[in-house]
mmCIF file of C-alpha atoms and ligand atoms in Angstrom:
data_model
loop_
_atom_site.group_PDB
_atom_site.id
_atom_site.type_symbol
_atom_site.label_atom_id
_atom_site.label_comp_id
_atom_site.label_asym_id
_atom_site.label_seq_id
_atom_site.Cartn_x
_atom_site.Cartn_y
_atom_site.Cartn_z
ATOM 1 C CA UNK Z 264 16.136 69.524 -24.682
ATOM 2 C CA UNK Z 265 17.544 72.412 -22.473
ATOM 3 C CA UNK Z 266 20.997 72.531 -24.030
ATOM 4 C CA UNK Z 267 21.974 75.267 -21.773
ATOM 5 C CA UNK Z 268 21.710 73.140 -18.327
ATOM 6 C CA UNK Z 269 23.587 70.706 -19.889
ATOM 7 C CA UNK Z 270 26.459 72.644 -20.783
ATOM 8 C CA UNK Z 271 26.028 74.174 -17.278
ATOM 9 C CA UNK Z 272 26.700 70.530 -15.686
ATOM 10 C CA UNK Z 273 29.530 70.018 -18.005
ATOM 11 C CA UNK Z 274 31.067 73.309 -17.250
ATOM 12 C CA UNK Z 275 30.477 72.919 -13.326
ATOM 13 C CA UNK Z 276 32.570 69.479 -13.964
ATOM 14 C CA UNK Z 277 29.519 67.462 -12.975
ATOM 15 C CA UNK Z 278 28.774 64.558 -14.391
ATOM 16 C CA UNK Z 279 26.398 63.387 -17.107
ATOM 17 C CA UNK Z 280 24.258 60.067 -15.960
ATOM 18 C CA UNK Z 281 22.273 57.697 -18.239
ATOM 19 C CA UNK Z 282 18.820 59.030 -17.435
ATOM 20 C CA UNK Z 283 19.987 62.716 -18.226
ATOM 21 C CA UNK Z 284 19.261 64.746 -21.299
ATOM 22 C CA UNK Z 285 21.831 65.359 -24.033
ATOM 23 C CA UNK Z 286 22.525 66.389 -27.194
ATOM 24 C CA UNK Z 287 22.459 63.745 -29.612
ATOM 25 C CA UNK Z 288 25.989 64.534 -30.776
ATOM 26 C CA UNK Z 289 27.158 64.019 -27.273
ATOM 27 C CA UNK Z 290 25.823 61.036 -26.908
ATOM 28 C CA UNK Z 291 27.427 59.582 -30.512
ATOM 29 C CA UNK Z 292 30.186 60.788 -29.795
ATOM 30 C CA UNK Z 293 30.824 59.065 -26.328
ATOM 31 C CA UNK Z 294 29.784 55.923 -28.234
ATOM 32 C CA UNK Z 295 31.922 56.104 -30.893
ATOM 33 C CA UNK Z 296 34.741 56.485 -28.536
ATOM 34 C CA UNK Z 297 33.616 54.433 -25.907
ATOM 35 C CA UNK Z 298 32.721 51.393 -28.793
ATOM 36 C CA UNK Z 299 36.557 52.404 -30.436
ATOM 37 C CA UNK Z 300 38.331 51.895 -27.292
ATOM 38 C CA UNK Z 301 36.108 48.644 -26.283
ATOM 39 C CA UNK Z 302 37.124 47.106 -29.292
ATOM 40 C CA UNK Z 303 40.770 47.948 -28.332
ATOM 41 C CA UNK Z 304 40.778 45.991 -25.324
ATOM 42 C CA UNK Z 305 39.679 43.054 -26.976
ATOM 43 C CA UNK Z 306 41.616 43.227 -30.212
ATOM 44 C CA UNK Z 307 44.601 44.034 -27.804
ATOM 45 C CA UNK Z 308 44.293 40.522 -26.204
ATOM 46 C CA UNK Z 309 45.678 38.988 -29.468
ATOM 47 C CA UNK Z 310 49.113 40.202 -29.657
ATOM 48 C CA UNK Z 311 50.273 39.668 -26.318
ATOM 49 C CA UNK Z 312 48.374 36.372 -26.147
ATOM 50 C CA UNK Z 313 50.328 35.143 -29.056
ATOM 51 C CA UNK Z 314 53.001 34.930 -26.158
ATOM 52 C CA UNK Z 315 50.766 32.518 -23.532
ATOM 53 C CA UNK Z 316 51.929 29.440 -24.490
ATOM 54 C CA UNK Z 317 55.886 30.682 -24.908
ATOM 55 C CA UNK Z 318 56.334 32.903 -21.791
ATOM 56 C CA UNK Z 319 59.720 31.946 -20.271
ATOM 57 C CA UNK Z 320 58.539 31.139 -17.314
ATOM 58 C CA UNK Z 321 55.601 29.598 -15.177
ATOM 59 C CA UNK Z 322 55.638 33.444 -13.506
ATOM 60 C CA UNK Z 323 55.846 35.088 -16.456
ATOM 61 C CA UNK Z 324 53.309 33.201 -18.051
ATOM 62 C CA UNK Z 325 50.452 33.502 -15.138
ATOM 63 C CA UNK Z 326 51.074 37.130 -15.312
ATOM 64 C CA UNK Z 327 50.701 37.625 -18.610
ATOM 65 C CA UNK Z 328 47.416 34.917 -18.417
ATOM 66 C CA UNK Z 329 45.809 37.478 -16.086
ATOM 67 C CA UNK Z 330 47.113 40.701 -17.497
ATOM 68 C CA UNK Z 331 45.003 38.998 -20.755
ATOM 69 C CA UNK Z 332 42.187 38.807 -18.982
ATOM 70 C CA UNK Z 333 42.174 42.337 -17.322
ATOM 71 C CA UNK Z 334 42.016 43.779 -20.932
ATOM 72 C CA UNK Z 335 38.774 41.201 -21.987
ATOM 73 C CA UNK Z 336 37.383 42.375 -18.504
ATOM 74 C CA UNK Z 337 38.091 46.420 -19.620
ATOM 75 C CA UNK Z 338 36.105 45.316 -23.204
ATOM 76 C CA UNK Z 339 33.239 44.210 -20.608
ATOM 77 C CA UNK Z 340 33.238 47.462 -18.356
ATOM 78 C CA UNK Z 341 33.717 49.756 -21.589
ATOM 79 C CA UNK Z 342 30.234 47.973 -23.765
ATOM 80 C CA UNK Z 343 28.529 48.228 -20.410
ATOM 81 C CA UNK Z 344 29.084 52.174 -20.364
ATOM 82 C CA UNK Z 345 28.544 51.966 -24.114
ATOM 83 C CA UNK Z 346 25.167 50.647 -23.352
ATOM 84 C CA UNK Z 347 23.683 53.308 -20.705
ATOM 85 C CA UNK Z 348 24.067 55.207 -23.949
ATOM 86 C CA UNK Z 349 21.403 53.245 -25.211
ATOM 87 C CA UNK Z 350 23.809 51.618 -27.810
ATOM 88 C CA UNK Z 351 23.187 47.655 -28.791
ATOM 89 C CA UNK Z 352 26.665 45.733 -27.955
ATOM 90 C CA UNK Z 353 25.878 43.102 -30.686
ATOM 91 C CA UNK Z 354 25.434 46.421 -32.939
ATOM 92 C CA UNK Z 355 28.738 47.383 -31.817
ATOM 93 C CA UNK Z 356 30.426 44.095 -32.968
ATOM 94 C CA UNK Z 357 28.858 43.968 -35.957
ATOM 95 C CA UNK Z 358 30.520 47.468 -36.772
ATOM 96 C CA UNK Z 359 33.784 46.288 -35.586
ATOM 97 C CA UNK Z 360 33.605 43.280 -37.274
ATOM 98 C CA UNK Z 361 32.745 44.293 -40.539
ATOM 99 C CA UNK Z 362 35.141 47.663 -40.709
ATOM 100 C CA UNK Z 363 32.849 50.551 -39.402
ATOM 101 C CA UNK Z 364 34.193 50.980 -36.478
ATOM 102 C CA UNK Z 365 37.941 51.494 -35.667
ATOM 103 C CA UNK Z 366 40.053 50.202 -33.353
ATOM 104 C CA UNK Z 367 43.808 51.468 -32.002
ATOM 105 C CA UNK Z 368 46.129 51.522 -34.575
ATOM 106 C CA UNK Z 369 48.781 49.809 -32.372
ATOM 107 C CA UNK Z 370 47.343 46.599 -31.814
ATOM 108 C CA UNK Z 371 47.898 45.738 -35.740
ATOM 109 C CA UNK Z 372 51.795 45.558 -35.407
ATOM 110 C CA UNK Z 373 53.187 42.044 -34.666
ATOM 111 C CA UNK Z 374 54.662 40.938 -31.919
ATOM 112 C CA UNK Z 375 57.959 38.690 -32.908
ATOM 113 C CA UNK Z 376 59.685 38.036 -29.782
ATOM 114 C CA UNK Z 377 59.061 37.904 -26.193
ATOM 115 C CA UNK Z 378 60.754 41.241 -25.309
ATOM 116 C CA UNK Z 379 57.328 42.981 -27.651
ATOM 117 C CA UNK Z 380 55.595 41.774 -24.743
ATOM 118 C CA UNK Z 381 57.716 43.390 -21.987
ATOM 119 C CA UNK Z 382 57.623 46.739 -24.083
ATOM 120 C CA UNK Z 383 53.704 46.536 -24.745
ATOM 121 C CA UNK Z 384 53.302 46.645 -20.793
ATOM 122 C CA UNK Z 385 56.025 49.400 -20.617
ATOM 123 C CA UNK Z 386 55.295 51.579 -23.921
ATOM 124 C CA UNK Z 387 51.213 50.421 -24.523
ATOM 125 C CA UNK Z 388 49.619 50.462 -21.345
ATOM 126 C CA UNK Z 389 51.943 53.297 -20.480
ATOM 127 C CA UNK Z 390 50.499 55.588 -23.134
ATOM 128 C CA UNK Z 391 46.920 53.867 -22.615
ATOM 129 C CA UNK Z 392 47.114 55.063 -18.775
ATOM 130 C CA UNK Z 393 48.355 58.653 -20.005
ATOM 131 C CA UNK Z 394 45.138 58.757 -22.109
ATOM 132 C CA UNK Z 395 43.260 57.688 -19.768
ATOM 133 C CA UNK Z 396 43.823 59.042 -16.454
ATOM 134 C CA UNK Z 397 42.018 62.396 -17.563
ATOM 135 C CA UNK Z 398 39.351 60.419 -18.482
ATOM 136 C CA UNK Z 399 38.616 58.934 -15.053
ATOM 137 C CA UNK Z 400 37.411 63.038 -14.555
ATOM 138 C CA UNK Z 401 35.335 62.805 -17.695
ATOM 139 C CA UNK Z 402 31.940 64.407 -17.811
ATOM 140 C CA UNK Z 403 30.068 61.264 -18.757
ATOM 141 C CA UNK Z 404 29.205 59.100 -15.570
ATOM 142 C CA UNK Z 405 29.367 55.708 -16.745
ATOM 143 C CA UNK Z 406 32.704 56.151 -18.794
ATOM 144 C CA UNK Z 407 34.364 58.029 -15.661
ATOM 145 C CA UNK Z 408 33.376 55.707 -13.992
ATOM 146 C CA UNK Z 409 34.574 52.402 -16.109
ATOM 147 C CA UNK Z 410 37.943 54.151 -16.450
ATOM 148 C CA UNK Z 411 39.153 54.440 -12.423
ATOM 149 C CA UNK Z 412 39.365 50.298 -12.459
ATOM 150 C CA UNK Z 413 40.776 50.399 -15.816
ATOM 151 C CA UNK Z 414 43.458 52.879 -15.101
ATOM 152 C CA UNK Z 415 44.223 50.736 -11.657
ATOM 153 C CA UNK Z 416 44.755 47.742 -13.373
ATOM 154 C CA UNK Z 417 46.512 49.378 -16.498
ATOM 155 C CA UNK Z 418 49.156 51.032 -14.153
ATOM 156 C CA UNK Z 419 49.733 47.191 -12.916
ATOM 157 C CA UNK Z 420 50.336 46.122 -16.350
ATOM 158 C CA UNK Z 421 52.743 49.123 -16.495
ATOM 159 C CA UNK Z 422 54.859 48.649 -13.957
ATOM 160 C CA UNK Z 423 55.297 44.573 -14.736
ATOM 161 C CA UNK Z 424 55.954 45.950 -18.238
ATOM 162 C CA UNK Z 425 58.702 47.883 -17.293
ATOM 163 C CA UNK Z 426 60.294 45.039 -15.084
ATOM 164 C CA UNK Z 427 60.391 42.857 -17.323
ATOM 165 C CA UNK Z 428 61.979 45.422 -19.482
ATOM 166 C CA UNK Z 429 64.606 45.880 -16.733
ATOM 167 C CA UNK Z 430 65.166 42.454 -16.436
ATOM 168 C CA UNK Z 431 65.756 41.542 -20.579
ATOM 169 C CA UNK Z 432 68.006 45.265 -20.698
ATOM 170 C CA UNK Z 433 70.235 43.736 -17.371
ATOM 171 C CA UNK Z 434 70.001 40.405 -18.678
ATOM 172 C CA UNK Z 435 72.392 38.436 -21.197
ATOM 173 C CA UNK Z 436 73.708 40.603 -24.600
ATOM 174 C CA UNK Z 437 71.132 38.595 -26.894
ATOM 175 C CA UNK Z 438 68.315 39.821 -24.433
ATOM 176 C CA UNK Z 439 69.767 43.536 -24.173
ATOM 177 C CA UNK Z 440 69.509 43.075 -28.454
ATOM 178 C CA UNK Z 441 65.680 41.516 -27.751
ATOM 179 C CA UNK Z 442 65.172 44.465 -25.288
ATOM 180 C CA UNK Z 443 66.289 47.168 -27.768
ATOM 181 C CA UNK Z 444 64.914 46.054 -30.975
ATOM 182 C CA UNK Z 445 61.212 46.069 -29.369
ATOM 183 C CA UNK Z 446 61.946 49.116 -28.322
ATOM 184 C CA UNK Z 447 62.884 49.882 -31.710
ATOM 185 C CA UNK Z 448 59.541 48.744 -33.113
ATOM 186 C CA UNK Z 449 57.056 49.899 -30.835
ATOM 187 C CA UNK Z 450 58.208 53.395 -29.922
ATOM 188 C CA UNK Z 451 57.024 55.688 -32.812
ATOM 189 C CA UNK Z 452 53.789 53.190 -33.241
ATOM 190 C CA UNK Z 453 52.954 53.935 -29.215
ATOM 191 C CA UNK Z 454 53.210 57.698 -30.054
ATOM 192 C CA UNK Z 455 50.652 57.565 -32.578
ATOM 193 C CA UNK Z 456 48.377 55.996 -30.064
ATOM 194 C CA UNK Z 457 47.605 59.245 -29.128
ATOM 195 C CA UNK Z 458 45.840 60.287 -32.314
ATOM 196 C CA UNK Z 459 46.481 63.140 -35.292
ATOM 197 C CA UNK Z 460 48.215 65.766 -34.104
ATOM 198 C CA UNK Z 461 46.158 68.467 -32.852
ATOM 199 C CA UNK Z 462 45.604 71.156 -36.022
ATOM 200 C CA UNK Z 463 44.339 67.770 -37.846
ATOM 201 C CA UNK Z 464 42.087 66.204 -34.969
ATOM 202 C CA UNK Z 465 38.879 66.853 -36.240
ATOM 203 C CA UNK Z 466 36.613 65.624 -33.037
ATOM 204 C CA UNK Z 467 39.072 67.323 -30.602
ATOM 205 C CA UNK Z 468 37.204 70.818 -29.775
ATOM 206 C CA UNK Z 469 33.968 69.467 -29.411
ATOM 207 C CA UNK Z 470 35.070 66.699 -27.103
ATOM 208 C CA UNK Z 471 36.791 69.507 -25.229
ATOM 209 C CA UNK Z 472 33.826 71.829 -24.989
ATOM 210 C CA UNK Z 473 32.057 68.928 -23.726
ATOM 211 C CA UNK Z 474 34.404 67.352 -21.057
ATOM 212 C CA UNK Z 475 34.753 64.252 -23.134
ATOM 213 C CA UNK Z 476 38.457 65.112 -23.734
ATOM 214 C CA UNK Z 477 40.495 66.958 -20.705
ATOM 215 C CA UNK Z 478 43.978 67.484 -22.771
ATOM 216 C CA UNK Z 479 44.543 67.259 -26.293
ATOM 217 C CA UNK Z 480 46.243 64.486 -28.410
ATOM 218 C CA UNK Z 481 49.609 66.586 -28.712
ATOM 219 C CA UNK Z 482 49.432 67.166 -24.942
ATOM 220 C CA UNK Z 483 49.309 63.891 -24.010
ATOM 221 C CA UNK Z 484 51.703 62.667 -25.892
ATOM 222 C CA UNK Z 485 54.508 65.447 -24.897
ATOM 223 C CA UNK Z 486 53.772 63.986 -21.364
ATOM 224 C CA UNK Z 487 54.179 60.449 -22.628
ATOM 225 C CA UNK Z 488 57.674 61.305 -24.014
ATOM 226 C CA UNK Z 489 58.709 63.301 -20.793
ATOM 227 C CA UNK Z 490 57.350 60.949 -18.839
ATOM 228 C CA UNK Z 491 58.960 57.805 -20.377
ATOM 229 C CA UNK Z 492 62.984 59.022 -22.411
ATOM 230 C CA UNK Z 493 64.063 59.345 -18.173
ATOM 231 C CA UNK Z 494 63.090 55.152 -18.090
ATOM 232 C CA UNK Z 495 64.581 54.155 -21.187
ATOM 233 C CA UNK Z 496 67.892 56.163 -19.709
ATOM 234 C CA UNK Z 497 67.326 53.852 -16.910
ATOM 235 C CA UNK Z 498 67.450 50.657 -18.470
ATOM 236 C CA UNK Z 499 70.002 51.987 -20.141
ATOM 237 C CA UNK Z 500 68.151 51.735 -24.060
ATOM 238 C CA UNK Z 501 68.001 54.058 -26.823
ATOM 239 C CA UNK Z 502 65.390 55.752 -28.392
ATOM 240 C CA UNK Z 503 64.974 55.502 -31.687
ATOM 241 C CA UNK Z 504 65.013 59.067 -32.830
ATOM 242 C CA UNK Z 505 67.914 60.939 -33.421
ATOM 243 C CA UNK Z 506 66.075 64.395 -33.288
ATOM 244 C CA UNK Z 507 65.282 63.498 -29.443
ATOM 245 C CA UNK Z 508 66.857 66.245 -27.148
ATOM 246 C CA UNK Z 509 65.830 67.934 -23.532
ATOM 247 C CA UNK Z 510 64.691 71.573 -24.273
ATOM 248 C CA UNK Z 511 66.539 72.949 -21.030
ATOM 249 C CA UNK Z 512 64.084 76.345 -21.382
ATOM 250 C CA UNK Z 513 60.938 74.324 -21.202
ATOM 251 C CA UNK Z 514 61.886 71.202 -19.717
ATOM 252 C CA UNK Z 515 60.148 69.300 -22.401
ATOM 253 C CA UNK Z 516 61.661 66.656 -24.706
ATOM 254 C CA UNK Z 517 62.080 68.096 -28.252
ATOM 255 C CA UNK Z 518 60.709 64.925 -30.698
ATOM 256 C CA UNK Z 519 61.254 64.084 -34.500
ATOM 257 C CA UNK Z 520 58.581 64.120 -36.854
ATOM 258 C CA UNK Z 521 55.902 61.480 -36.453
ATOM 259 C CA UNK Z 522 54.814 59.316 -39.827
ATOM 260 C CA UNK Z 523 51.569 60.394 -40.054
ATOM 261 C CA UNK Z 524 51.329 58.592 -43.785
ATOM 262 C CA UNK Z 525 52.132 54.899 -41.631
ATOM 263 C CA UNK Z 526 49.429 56.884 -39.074
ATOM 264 C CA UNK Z 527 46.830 56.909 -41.514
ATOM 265 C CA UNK Z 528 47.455 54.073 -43.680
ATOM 266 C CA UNK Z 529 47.450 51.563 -40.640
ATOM 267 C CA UNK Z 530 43.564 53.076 -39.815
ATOM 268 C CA UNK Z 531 42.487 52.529 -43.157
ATOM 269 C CA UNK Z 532 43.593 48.585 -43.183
ATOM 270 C CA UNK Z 533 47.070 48.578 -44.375
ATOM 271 C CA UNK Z 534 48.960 47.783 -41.449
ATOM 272 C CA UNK Z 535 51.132 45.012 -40.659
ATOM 273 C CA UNK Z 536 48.393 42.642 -39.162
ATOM 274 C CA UNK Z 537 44.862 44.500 -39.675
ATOM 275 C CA UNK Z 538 43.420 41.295 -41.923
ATOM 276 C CA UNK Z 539 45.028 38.809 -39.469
ATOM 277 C CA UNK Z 540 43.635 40.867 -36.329
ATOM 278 C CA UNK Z 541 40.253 40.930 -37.245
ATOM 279 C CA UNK Z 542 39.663 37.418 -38.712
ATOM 280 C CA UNK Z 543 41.148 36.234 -35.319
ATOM 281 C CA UNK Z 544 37.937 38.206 -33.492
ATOM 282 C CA UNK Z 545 35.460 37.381 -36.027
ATOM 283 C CA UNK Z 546 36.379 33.186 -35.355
ATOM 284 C CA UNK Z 547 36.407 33.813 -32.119
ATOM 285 C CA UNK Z 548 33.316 35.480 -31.842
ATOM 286 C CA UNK Z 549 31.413 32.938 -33.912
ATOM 287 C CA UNK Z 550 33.132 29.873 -32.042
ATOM 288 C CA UNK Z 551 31.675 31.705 -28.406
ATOM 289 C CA UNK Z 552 27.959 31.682 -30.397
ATOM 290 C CA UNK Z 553 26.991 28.746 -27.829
ATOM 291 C CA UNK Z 554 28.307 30.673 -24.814
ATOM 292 C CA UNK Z 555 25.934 33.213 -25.706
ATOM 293 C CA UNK Z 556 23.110 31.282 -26.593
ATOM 294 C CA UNK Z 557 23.663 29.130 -23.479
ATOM 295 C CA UNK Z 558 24.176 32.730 -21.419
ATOM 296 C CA UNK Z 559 20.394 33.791 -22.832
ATOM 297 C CA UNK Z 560 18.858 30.665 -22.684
ATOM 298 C CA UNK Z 561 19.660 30.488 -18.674
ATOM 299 C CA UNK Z 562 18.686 34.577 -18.155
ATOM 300 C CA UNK Z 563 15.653 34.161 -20.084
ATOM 301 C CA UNK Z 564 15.040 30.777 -17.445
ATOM 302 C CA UNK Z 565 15.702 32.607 -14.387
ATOM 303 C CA UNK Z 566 13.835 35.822 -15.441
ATOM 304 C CA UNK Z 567 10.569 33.259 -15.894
ATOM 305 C CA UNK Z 568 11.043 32.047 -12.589
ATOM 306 C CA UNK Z 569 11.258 35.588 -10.788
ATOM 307 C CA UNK Z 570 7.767 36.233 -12.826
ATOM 308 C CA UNK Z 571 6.159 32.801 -11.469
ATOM 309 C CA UNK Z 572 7.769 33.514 -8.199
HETATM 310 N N1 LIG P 641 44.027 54.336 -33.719
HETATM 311 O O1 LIG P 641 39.669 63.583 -33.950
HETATM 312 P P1 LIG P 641 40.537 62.525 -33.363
HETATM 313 C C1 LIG P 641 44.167 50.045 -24.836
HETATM 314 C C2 LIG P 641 40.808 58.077 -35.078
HETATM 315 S S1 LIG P 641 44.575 51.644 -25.176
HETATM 316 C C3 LIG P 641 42.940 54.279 -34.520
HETATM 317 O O2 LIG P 641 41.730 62.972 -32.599
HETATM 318 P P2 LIG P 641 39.296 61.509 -30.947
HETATM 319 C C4 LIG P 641 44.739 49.409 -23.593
HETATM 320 C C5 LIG P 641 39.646 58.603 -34.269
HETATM 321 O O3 LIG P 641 38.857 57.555 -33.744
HETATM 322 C C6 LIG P 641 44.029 52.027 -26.831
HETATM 323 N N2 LIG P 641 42.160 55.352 -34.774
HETATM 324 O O4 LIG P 641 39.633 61.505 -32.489
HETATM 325 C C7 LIG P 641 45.491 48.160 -23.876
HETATM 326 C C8 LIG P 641 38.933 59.433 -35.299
HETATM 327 O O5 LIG P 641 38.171 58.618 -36.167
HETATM 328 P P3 LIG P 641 36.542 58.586 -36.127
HETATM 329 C C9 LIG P 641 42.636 52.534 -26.906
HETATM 330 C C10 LIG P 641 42.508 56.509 -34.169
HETATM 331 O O6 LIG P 641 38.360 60.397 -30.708
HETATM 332 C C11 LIG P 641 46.866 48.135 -23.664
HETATM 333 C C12 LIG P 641 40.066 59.986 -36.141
HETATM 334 O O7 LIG P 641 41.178 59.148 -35.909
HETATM 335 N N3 LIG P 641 42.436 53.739 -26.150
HETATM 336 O O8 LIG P 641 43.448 49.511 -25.584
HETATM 337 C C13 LIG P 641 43.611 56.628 -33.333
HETATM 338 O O9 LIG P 641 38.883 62.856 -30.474
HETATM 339 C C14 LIG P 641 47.593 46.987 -23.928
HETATM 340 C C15 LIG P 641 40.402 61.418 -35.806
HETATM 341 O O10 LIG P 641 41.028 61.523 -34.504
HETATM 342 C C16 LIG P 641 41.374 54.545 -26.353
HETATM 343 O O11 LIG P 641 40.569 54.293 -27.214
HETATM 344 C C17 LIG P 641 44.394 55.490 -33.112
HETATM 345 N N4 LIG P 641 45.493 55.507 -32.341
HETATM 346 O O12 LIG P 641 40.704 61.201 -30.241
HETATM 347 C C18 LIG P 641 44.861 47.000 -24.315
HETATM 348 C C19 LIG P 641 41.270 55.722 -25.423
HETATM 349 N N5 LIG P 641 43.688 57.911 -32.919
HETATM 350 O O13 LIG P 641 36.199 57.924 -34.821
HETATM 351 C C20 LIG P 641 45.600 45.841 -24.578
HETATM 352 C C21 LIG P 641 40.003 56.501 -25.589
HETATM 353 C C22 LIG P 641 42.659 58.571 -33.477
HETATM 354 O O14 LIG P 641 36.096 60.028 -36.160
HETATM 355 C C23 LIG P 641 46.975 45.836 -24.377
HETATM 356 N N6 LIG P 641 39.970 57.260 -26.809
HETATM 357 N N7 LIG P 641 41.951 57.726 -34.242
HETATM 358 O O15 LIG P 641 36.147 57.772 -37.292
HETATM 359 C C24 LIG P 641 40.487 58.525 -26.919
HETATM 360 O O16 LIG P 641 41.028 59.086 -25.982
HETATM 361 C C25 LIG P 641 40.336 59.219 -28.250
HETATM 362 O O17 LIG P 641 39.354 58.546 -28.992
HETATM 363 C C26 LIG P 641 41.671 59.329 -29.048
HETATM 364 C C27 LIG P 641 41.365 59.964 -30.423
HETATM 365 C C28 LIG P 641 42.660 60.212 -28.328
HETATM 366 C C29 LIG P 641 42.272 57.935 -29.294
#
């Protein structure tokens, strides 16, 4: 293949569409991280919908119903660019579902009370949207593409996220305890959403030579923190890290050091609810067998009547 056009589309920020040529390494890597971040969404239903039937309120509850549903409808868009690649979504399951392929660290933390819920939408989708904005300008077509609804409907669940943050932090001192105590939890966990740092990212450079990647994982999440200290002030809620301070000079916040052992071992299995997590998706995906078969059985139908049409 003529490597050199396609770096020249890459480096002339065009865009990379199914039918074009590209390295094979390109093209694995875009699954991998297309599949990794498909399986996300889905595996990140589970710990907010732990909270469905307990919302405190009819309101609260059809928001959280539909904010749900956005993230199973992201899972859809994201194995639909996945498959322009020419990758097999049952292929991608299977990985998922038996441990080859990885999904975000951050959904394998528990959620305990209904204020985790408030600071997933705040802290989550708030880093998710962070990560992702850039890659609304990504050089693959499809994935670009995929991620301008995504980020849309992320920034909704963002915003509710942080109200009903606001609410719990103004509310009664038992929910100001709720509000801080998930804040507690998911704040360092949300910073390693980012990834390694950068001088131990191994895919980084080449994802950045090829427009996968349009900031590194340290970037990002130096904008997260700047971004997000000013609304905990806000609400009035500390973060937990005592080495926190605004570098006047660069106006950047100056962090503490991340747990990259808690990092690594929650990849590897050893987090809080990995076992739980994925036993939940394989039932589910073996108790939805019929949808599927019932889904094929009426394409393969209507496909025999376009031929005898
Ligand atoms: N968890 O060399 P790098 C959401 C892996 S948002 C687990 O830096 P890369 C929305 C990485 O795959 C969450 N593994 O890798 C939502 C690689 O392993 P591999 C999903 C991680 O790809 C909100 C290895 O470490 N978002 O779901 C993590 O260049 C609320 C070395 O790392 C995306 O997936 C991690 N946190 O950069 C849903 C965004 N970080 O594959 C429900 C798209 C790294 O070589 C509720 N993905 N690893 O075996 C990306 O932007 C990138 O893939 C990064 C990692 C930045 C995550």
């Amino acid at each position: 293949m003529d490597e050199r056009r396609f770096q020249q589309i890459v480096d002339g920020d065009g865009r990379i569409e199914p039918r074009d040529e590209m390295p094979d390494g390109y093209r694995k890597t875009l699954i991998r991280q297309i599949a990794q971040h498909a399986h996300s969404e889905i595996i990140g239903m589970q710990p907010e919908g732990n909270w469905i039937t307990r919302a405190p309120s009819l309101r609260r509850k059809a928001i959280l119903v539909a904010k749900v549903q956005d993230e199973a409808g992201h899972g859809l868009y994201l194995y639909g660019a996945a498959e322009t690649l020419g990758a097999d979504r049952d292929e991608l399951l299977d990985m998922l579902h038996s441990g080859r392929q990885k999904y975000s660290t951050i959904f394998n933390y528990p959620t305990v009370s209904w204020a985790d819920v408030a600071a997933i939408g705040w802290l989550v989708d708030g880093a998710a949207i962070m990560n992702q904005v850039p890659l609304t300008r990504c050089s693959s077509g499809p994935y670009a593409r995929a991620m301008i609804r995504v980020c849309k409907e992320e920034s909704f669940h963002q915003r509710q996220g942080f109200e009903a943050m606001t609410v719990l932090a103004n509310g009664s001192p038992a929910q100001r305890r709720m509000a801080q105590d998930a804040l507690d939890r998911w704040w360092w966990p949300s910073l390693r959403m980012f990834g390694p740092s950068d001088d131990n990212s191994p895919n980084s450079a080449q994802s950045m030579a090829w427009g996968i990647k349009r900031f590194s994982n340290d970037e990002l999440r130096q904008r997260f923190v700047d971004a997000t200290v000013p609304q905990a002030e806000h609400l009035g809620l500390t973060v937990p890290d005592p080495d926190l301070r605004l570098d006047a000079a660069t106006g950047h916040h100056v962090f503490g050091e991340i747990d990259w052992t808690e990092f690594f071992e929650v990849m590897k299995g050893n987090g809080p609810c990995n076992r739980q997590r994925l036993e939940r998706r394989v039932t589910a995906h073996e108790e939805g067998a019929w949808v599927r078969e019932a889904a094929a059985a009426y394409a393969s139908k209507q496909a025999a009547r376009e031929v005898a049409a």
